[in-house]
C-alpha atoms as a PDB file:
ATOM      1  CA  MET A   1     111.044 -58.235 -49.260  1.00  0.00           C
ATOM      2  CA  GLN A   2     111.985 -55.244 -46.971  1.00  0.00           C
ATOM      3  CA  ARG A   3     115.707 -55.187 -48.394  1.00  0.00           C
ATOM      4  CA  PRO A   4     114.908 -54.921 -52.064  1.00  0.00           C
ATOM      5  CA  ALA A   5     112.567 -52.108 -51.428  1.00  0.00           C
ATOM      6  CA  ARG A   6     115.173 -50.399 -49.404  1.00  0.00           C
ATOM      7  CA  TRP A   7     117.780 -51.075 -52.158  1.00  0.00           C
ATOM      8  CA  LEU A   8     115.326 -49.261 -54.853  1.00  0.00           C
ATOM      9  CA  GLN A   9     114.650 -46.246 -52.406  1.00  0.00           C
ATOM     10  CA  LEU A  10     118.334 -45.944 -52.099  1.00  0.00           C
ATOM     11  CA  TYR A  11     118.957 -45.954 -55.780  1.00  0.00           C
ATOM     12  CA  ARG A  12     116.295 -43.488 -56.245  1.00  0.00           C
ATOM     13  CA  GLN A  13     117.471 -40.923 -53.833  1.00  0.00           C
ATOM     14  CA  ARG A  14     120.960 -41.048 -55.353  1.00  0.00           C
ATOM     15  CA  GLN A  15     119.585 -40.452 -59.140  1.00  0.00           C
ATOM     16  CA  GLU A  16     117.489 -37.490 -57.609  1.00  0.00           C
ATOM     17  CA  LEU A  17     120.379 -36.020 -55.813  1.00  0.00           C
ATOM     18  CA  ALA A  18     122.547 -36.440 -58.986  1.00  0.00           C
ATOM     19  CA  SER A  19     119.693 -34.463 -60.849  1.00  0.00           C
ATOM     20  CA  LEU A  20     119.723 -31.551 -58.349  1.00  0.00           C
ATOM     21  CA  SER A  21     121.019 -28.090 -59.550  1.00  0.00           C
ATOM     22  CA  ASP A  22     124.357 -26.699 -58.151  1.00  0.00           C
ATOM     23  CA  ALA A  23     122.578 -24.199 -56.603  1.00  0.00           C
ATOM     24  CA  THR A  24     120.303 -26.315 -55.031  1.00  0.00           C
ATOM     25  CA  LEU A  25     123.207 -28.508 -53.698  1.00  0.00           C
ATOM     26  CA  HIS A  26     124.911 -25.286 -52.496  1.00  0.00           C
ATOM     27  CA  ASP A  27     121.903 -24.465 -50.285  1.00  0.00           C
ATOM     28  CA  LEU A  28     122.056 -28.060 -48.853  1.00  0.00           C
ATOM     29  CA  GLY A  29     125.729 -27.616 -48.178  1.00  0.00           C
ATOM     30  CA  LEU A  30     126.763 -30.119 -50.578  1.00  0.00           C
ATOM     31  CA  SER A  31     128.926 -30.288 -53.470  1.00  0.00           C
ATOM     32  CA  ARG A  32     128.565 -31.991 -56.904  1.00  0.00           C
ATOM     33  CA  ALA A  33     131.609 -34.008 -55.946  1.00  0.00           C
ATOM     34  CA  ASP A  34     129.858 -34.909 -52.606  1.00  0.00           C
ATOM     35  CA  ILE A  35     126.770 -36.046 -54.913  1.00  0.00           C
ATOM     36  CA  GLN A  36     129.114 -37.788 -57.463  1.00  0.00           C
ATOM     37  CA  GLN A  37     130.784 -39.815 -54.482  1.00  0.00           C
ATOM     38  CA  GLU A  38     127.367 -41.097 -53.115  1.00  0.00           C
ATOM     39  CA  ALA A  39     126.003 -41.779 -56.584  1.00  0.00           C
ATOM     40  CA  GLU A  40     129.007 -44.074 -57.345  1.00  0.00           C
ATOM     41  CA  ARG A  41     127.889 -46.274 -54.442  1.00  0.00           C
ATOM     42  CA  HIS A  42     126.489 -49.667 -54.923  1.00  0.00           C
ATOM     43  CA  PHE A  43     122.873 -50.035 -54.365  1.00  0.00           C
ATOM     44  CA  TRP A  44     123.343 -52.331 -51.595  1.00  0.00           C
ATOM     45  CA  ASP A  45     125.798 -49.841 -49.721  1.00  0.00           C
ATOM     46  CA  ASP A  46     123.308 -48.585 -47.027  1.00  0.00           C
ATOM     47  CA  PRO A  47     124.598 -45.781 -44.656  1.00  0.00           C
ATOM     48  CA  LEU A  48     121.964 -46.758 -42.206  1.00  0.00           C
ATOM     49  CA  ARG A  49     122.462 -50.560 -42.552  1.00  0.00           C
ATOM     50  CA  LYS A  50     118.775 -51.192 -42.898  1.00  0.00           C
END
């Protein structure tokens, strides 16, 4: 059951990143293009391979 929970966590994190303002992204050192690229990843595409 850990893997589906991790996938849900990744999905939610990516959705939350996509909802941040451009000013907030700038403060984090991220661009809208960075976030778009991350948001387009599949839910099972885990950068930490958990």
